[in-house]
Short mmCIF file of C-alpha atoms and ligand atoms in Angstrom, two decimals:
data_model
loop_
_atom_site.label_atom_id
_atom_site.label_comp_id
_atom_site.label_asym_id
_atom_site.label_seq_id
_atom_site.Cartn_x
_atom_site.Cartn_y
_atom_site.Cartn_z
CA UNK P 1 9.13 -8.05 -15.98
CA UNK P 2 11.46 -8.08 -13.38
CA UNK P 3 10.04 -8.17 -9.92
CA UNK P 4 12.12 -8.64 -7.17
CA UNK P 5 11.53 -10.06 -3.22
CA UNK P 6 13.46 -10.49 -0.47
CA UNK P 7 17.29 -11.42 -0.87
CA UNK P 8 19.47 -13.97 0.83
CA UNK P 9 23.05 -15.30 0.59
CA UNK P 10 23.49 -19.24 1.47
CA UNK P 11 26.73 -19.35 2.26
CA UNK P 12 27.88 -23.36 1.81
CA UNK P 13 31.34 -24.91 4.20
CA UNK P 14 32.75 -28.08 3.05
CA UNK P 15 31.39 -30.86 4.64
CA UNK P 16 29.36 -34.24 3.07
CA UNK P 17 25.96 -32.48 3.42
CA UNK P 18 26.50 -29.60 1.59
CA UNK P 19 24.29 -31.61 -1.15
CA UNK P 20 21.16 -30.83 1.46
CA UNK P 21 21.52 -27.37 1.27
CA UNK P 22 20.51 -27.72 -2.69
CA UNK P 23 16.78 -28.79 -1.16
CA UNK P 24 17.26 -25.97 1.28
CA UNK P 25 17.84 -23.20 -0.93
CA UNK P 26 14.54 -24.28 -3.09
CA UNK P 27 12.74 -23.81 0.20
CA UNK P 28 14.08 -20.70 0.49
CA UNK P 29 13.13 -19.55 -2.98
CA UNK P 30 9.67 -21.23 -1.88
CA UNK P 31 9.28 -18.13 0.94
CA UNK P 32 9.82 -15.30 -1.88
CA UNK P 33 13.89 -15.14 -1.58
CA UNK P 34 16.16 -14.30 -4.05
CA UNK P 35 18.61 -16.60 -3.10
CA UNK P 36 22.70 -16.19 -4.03
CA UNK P 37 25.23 -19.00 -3.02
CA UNK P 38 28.75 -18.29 -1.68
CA UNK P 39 30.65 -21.57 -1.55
CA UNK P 40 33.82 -21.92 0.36
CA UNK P 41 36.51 -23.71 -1.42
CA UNK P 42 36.61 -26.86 0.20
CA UNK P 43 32.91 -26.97 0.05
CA UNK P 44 32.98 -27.41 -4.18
CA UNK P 45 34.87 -30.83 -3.40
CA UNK P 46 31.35 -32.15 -2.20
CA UNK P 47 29.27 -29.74 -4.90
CA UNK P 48 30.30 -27.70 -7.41
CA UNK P 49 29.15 -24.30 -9.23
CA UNK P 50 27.59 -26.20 -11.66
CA UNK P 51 24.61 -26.92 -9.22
CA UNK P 52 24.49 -23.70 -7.11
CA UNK P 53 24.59 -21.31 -10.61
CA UNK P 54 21.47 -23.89 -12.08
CA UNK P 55 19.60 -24.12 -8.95
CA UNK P 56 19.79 -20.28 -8.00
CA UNK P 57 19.78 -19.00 -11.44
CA UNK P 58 22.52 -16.64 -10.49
CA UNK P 59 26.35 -16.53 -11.13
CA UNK P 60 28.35 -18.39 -7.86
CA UNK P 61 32.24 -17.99 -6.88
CA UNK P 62 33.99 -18.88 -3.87
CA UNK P 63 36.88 -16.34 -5.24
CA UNK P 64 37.59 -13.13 -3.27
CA UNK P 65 39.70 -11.60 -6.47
CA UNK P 66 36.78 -11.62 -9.01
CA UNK P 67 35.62 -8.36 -10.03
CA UNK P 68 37.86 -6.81 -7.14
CA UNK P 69 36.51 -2.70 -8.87
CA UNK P 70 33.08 -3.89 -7.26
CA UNK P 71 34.23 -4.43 -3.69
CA UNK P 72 32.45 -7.78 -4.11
CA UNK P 73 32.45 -8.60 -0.38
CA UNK P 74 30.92 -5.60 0.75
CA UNK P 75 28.22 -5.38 -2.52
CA UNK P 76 27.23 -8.92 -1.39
CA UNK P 77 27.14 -7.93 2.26
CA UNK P 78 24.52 -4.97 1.92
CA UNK P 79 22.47 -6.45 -0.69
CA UNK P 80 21.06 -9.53 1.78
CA UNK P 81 18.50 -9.07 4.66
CA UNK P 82 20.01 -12.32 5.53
CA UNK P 83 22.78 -14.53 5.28
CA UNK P 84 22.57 -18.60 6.22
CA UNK P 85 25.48 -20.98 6.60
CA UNK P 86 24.76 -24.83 5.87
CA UNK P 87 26.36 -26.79 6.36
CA UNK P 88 28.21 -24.57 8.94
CA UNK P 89 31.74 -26.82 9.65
CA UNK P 90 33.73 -26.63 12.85
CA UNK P 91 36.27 -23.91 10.41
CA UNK P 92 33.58 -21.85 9.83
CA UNK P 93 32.13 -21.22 13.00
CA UNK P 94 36.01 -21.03 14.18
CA UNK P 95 37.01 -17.88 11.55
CA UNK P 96 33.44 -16.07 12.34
CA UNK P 97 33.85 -16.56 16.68
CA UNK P 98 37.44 -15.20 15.84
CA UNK P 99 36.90 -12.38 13.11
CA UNK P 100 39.18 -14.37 10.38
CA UNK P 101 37.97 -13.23 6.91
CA UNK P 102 40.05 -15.36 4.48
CA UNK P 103 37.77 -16.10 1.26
CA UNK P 104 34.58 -15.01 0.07
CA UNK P 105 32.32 -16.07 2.52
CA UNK P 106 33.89 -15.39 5.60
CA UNK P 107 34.76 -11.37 4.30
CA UNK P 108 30.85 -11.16 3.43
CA UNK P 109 30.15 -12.67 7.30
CA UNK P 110 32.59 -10.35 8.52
CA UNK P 111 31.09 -6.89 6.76
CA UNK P 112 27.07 -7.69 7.07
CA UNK P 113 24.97 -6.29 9.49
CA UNK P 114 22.09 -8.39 8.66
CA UNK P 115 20.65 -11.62 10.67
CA UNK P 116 23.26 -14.28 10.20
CA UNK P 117 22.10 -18.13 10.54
CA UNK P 118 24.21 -21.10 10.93
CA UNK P 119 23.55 -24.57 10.15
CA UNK P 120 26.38 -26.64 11.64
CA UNK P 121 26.73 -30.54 10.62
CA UNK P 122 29.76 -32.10 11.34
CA UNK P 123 30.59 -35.46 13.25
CA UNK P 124 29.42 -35.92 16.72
CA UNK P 125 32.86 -35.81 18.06
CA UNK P 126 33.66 -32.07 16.36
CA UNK P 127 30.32 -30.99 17.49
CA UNK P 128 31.43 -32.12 20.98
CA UNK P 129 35.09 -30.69 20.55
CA UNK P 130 35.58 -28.13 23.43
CA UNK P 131 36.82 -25.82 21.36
CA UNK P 132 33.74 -25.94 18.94
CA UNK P 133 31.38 -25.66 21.59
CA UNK P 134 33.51 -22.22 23.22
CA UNK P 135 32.86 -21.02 19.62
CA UNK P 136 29.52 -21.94 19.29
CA UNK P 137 28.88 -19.91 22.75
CA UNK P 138 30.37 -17.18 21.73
CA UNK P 139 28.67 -16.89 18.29
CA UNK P 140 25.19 -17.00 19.97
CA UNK P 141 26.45 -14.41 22.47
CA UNK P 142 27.04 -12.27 19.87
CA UNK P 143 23.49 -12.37 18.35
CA UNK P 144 23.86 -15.49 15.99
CA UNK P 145 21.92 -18.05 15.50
CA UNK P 146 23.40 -21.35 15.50
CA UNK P 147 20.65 -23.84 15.20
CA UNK P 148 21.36 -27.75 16.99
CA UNK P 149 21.92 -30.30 14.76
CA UNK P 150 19.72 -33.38 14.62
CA UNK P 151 20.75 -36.83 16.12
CA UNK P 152 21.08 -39.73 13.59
CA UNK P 153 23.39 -41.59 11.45
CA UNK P 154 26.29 -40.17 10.28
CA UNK P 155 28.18 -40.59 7.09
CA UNK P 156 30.04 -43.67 7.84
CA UNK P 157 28.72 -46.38 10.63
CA UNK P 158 28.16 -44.46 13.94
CA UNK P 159 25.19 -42.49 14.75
CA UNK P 160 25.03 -39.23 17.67
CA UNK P 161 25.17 -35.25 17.57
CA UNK P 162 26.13 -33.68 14.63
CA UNK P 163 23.04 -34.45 11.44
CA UNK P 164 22.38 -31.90 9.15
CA UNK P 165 18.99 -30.71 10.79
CA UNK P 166 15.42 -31.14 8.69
CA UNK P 167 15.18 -28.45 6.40
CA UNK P 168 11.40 -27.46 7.71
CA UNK P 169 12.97 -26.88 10.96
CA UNK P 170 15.89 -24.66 9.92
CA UNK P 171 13.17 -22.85 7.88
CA UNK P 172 10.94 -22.45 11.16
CA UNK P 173 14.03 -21.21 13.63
CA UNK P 174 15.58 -18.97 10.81
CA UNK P 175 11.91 -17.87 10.44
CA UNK P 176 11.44 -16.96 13.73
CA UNK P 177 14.72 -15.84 14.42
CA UNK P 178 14.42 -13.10 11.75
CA UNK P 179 11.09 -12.61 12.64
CA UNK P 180 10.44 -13.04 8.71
CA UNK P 181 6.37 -13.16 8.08
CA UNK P 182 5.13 -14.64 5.00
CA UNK P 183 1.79 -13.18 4.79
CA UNK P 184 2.23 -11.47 1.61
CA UNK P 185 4.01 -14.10 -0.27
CA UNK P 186 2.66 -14.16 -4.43
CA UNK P 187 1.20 -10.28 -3.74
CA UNK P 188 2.46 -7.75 -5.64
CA UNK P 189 2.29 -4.39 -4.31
CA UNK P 190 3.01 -1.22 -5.73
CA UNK P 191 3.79 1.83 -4.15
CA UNK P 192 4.74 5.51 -5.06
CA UNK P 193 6.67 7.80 -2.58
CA UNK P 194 8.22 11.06 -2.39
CA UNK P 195 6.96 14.13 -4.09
CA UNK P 196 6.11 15.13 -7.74
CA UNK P 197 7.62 18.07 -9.02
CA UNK P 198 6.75 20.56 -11.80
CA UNK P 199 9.05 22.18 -14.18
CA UNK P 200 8.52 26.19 -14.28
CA UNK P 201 11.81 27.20 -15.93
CA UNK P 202 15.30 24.95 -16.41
CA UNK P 203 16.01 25.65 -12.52
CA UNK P 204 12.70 26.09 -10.42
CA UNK P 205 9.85 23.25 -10.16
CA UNK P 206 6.95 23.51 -7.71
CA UNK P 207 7.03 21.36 -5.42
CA UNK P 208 6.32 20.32 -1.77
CA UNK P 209 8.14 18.56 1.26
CA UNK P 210 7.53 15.11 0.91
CA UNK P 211 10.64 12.69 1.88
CA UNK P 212 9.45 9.71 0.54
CA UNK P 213 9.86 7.94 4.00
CA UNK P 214 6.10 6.52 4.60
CA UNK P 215 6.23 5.40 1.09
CA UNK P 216 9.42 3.55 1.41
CA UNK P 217 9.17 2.09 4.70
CA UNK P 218 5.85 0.29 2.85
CA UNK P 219 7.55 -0.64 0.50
CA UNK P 220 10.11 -2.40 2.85
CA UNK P 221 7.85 -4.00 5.26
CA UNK P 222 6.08 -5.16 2.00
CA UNK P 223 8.81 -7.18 0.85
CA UNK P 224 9.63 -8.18 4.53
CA UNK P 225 6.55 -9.71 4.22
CA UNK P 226 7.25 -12.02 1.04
CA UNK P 227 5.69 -9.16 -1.38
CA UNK P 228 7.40 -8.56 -4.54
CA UNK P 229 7.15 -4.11 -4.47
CA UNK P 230 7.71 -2.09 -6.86
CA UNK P 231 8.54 1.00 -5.63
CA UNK P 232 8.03 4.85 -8.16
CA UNK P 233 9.64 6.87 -6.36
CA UNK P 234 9.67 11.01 -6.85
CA UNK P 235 12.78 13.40 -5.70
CA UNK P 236 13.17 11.28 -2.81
CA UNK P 237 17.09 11.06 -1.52
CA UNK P 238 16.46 7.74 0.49
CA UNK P 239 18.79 4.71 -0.39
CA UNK P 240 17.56 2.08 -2.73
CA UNK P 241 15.76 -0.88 -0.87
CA UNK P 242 17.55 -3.76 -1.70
CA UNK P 243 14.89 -6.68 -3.17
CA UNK P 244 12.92 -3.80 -4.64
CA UNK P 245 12.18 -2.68 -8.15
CA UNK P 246 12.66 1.28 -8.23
CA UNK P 247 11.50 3.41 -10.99
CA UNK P 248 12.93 6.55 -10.02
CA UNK P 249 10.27 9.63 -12.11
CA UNK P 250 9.92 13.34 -11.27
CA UNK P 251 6.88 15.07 -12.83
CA UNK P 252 3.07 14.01 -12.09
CA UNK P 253 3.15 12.90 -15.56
CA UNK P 254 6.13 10.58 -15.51
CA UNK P 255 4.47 9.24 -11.92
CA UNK P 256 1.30 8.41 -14.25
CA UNK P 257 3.22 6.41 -16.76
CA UNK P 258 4.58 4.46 -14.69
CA UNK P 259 1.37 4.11 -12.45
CA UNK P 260 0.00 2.83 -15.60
CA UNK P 261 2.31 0.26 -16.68
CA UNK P 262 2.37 -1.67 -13.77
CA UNK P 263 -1.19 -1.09 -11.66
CA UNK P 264 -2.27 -3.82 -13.45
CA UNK P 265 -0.46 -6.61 -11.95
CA UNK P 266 -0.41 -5.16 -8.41
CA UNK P 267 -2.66 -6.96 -5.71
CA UNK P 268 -2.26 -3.79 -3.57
CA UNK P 269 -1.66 0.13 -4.49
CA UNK P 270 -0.15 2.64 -1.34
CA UNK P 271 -0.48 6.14 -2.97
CA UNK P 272 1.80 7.58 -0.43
CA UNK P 273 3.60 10.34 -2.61
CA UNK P 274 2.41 13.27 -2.40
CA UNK P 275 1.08 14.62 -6.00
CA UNK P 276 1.51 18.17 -7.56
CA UNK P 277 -2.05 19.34 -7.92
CA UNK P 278 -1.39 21.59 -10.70
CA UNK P 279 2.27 22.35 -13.49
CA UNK P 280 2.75 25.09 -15.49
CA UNK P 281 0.95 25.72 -18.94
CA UNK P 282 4.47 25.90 -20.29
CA UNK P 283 8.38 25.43 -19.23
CA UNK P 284 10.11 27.84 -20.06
CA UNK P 285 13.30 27.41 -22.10
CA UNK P 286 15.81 30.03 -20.01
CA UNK P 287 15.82 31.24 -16.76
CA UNK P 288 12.66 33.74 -16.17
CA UNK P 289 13.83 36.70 -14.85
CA UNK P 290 12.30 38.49 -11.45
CA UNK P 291 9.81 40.33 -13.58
CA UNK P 292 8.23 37.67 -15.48
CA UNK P 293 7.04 35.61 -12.37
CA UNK P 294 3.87 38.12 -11.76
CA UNK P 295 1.90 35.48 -13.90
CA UNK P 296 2.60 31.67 -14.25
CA UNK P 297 -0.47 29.84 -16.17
CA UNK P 298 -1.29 26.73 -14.49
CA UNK P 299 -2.93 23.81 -15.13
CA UNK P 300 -4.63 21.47 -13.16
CA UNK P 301 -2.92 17.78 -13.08
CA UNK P 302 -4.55 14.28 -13.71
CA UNK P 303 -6.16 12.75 -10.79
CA UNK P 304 -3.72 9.85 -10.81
CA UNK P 305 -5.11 7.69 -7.73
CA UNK P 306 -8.93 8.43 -9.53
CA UNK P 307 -7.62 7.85 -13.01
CA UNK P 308 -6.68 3.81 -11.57
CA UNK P 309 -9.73 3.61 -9.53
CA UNK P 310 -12.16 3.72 -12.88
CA UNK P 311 -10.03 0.61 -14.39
CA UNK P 312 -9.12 -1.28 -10.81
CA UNK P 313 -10.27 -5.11 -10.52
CA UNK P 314 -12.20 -5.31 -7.86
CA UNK P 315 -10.02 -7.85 -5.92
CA UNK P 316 -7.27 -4.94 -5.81
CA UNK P 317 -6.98 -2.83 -2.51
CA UNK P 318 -5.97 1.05 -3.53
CA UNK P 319 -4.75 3.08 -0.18
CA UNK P 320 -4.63 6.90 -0.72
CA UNK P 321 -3.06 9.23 1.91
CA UNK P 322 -4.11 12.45 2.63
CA UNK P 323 -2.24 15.32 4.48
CA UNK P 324 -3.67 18.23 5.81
CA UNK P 325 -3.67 21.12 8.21
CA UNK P 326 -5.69 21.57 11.23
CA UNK P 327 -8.33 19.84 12.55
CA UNK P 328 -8.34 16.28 10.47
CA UNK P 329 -12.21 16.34 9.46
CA UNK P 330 -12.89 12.58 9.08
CA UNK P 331 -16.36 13.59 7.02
CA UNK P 332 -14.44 15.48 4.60
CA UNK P 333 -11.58 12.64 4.41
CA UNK P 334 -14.50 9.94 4.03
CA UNK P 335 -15.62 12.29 1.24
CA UNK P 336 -12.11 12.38 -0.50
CA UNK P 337 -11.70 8.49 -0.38
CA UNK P 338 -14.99 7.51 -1.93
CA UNK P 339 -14.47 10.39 -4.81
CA UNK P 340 -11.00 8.62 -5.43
CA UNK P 341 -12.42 5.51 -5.37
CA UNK P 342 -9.85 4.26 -2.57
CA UNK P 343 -10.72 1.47 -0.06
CA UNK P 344 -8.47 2.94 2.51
CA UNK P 345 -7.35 6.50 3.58
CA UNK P 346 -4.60 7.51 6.07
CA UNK P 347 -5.22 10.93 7.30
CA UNK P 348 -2.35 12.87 8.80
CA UNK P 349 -1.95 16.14 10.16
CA UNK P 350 0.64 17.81 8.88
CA UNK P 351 0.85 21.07 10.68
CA UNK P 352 3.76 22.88 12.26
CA UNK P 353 6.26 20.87 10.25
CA UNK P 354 5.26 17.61 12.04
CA UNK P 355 5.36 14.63 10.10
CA UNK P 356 7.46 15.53 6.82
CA UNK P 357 10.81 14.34 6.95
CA UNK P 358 10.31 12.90 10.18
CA UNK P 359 10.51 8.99 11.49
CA UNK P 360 7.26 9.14 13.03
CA UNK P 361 3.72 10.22 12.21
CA UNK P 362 0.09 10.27 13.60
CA UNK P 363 -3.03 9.72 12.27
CA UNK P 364 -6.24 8.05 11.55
CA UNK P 365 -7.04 5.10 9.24
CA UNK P 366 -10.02 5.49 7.91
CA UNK P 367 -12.60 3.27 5.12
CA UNK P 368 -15.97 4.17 3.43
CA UNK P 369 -17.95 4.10 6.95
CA UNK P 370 -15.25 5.67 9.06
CA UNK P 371 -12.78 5.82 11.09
CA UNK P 372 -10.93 2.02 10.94
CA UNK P 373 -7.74 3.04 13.22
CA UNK P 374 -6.70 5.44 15.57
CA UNK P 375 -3.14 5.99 15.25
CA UNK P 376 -1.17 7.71 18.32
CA UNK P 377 2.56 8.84 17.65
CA UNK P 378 4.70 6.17 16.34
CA UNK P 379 7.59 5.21 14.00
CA UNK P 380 6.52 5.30 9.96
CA UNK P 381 8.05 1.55 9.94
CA UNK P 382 5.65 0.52 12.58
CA UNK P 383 2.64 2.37 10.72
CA UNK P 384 3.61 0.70 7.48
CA UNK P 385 3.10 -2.76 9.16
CA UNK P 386 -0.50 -1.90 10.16
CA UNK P 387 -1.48 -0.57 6.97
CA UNK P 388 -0.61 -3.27 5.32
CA UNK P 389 -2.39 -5.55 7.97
CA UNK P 390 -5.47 -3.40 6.94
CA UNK P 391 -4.88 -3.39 3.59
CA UNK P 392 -4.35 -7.35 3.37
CA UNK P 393 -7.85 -7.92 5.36
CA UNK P 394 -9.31 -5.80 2.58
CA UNK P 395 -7.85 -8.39 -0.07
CA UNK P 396 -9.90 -10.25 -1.70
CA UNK P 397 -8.33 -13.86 -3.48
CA UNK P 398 -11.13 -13.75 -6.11
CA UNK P 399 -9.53 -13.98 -9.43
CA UNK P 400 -11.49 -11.41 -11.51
N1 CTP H 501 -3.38 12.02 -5.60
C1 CTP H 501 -3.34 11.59 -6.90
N2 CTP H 501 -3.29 12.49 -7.92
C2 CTP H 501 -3.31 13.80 -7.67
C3 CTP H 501 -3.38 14.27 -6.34
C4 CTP H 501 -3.42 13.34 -5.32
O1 CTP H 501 -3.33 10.38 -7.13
N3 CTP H 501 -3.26 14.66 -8.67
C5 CTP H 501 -3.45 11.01 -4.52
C6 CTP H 501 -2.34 11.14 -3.48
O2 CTP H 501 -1.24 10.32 -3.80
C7 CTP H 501 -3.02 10.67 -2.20
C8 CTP H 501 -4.48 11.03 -2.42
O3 CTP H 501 -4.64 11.22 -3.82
O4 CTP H 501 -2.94 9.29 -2.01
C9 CTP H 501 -4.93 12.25 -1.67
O5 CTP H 501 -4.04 13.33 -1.94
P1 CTP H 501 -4.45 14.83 -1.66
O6 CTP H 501 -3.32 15.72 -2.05
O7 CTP H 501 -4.98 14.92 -0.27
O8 CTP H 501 -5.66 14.94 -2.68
P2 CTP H 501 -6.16 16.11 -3.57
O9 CTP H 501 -7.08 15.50 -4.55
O10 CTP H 501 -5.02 16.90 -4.09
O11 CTP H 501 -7.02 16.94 -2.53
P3 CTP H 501 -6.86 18.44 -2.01
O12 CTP H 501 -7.67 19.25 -2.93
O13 CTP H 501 -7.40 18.36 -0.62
O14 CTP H 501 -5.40 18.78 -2.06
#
């Protein structure tokens, strides 16, 4: 089983305390990331591959020319939601303050968009060097965050400036500087988005309008959060969340399959896709012509979100969403959740277009006694955050 969590590069400079950064990368792994090292060169004089591959599980180069077809720099770029430099050395913070991208590390710090973190430790007279300090100024006026280094002995006799901080205080800063929340660390959470569709002939399906966005921006804030998501996703066109296991289905029935192999293990289940209620008797082999489509047999699909509920533990949370037109009736809604077995419903009007496709969305949360939350206009990421808040005070740790 591969499930997957948040991702982060540890990008290592050469100085003595590069050995630290072997504790802090196990903390890092500790908070639910996948962590990948990018060593500079001079860095592997102090510690070597050896280490980083063991320690992260993952293959490690310092070498811009590997695997050049890939575009290395930028694959490793996009696929982090953060990047940390420690030891950070005077070089380092020199080529990122002046856009110089000569090796690996500094091409990766040059093409991310994600929070970047550095970690400087050098000796007290570097840290103090005016030129350091103009760089360190400008890196933290461009958004960076360059933590202080801790006072304390140095490598040979003197003491000052310059100590590799403790690694429960870079944890804290980069924590709070990527506003990184840990509440769902060791959950699993699994999540369908998007739209089924139903196969009538080799070129039509029925289907409806669902992007997949509520869906996916749960899935993201989910593994934000620590989570490890899986994500079953259905004819949506969104890009692939990095640090999240897609399974990428069509049909109701291929939803179900995978529904089934992996409810099991999830602590929490957000039905957000939105489920053909009914597929053809038959496909049809060709195209049918104008004249045949006077009658297309239908049949009724599974009840996937019931289906689960009759074999749920009852420590798992199961979130259904419902969309309808007109006047959200919170009676009938209450109705739909209990008959589904859900603990949670989010009812959304989806009239006039509103909603589907869109970056924002309106609704009410609502639980077996009522309405839970009122929610006024706002953006599906934001939403995504509260239902999970809702969902997680629903969670039960009881081991059944
Ligand atoms: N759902 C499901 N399986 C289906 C239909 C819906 O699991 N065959 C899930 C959806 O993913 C959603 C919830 O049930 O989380 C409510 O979806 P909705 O379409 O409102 O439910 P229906 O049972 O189809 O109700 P209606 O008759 O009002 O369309």
């Amino acid at each position: 089983m591969t499930l997957l969590g948040r991702e982060l590069i540890l990008g290592v400079g050469g100085g003595i305390s590069a050995y630290k950064s072997a504790e802090l990368l196990r903390r890092l792994q500790d908070i639910g990331f996948g962590v990948t090292v990018i060593p500079t060169r001079a860095s592997l004089n102090f510690v070597g591959t050896a280490t980083w591959e063991a320690l992260s599980g993952r293959p490690v180069t310092e070498n811009l020319w590997n695997n050049v077809h890939e575009v290395p720099h930028i694959k490793a770029a996009r696929n982090s939601n953060l990047i940390v430099v420690a030891p950070a050395t005077a070089d380092l913070l020199a080529k990122v303050a002046s856009g110089l991208a000569d090796d690996f590390l500094t091409n990766v710090l040059s093409a991310t968009v994600s929070p970047v973190v550095f970690v400087p430790a050098m000796h007290t007279e570097m840290w103090s060097n005016p030129a350091t300090k103009k760089n360190v100024a400008l890196l933290r006026e461009r958004g960076y965050l360059v933590i202080e280094p801790d006072e304390g002995r140095m490598t040979g006799d003197d003491s000052g400036v310059g100590r590799y901080p403790e690694v429960s205080r870079i944890i804290s800063e980069l924590s709070a500087y990527a506003e990184l929340k840990s509440d769902l660390l060791g959950r699993k959470v699994l999540v369908t988005a998007g739209g089924t569709r139903e196969a009538i002939d080799p070129v039509r399906f029925i289907g409806n309008h669902s992007s997949g966005k509520q869906g996916y921006a749960i899935a993201k804030a989910a593994r934000n959060r620590g989570a490890q998501v899986v994500l079953i996703s259905a004819n949506s066109n969104l890009p692939n969340l990095v640090g999240v296991e897609t399974i990428s289905v069509s049909s109701t029935l291929q939803m179900q399959d995978a529904l089934n192999s992996r409810f099991s293990e999830c602590d929490l289940l957000f039905m957000a896709a939105a489920v053909a209620d009914a597929r053809p008797v038959s496909v049809a082999s060709e195209k049918i012509k104008k004249s045949g489509f006077d009658n297309i047999e239908l049949q009724l699909n599974p009840d996937l979100l019931s289906d689960l509920s009759k074999k749920r533990r009852a420590s798992q949370v199961l979130v259904a969403f419902a969309a309808e037109t007109g006047d959200a009736d919170i009676e009938a809604a209450r109705v739909k959740l209990n008959s589904k077995g859900a603990d949670l419903l989010f009812l959304n009007d989806v009239s006039h277009g509103a909603i589907f496709g869109s970056e924002k969305t309106q609704g009410k949360l609502i639980d077996s006694n009522g309405v839970v939350l009122e929610c006024a206009e706002q953006e599906k990421d934001t939403l995504a955050d509260l239902l999970l808040n809702q969902a997680l005070t629903k969670l039960g740790w009881a081991n059944d």
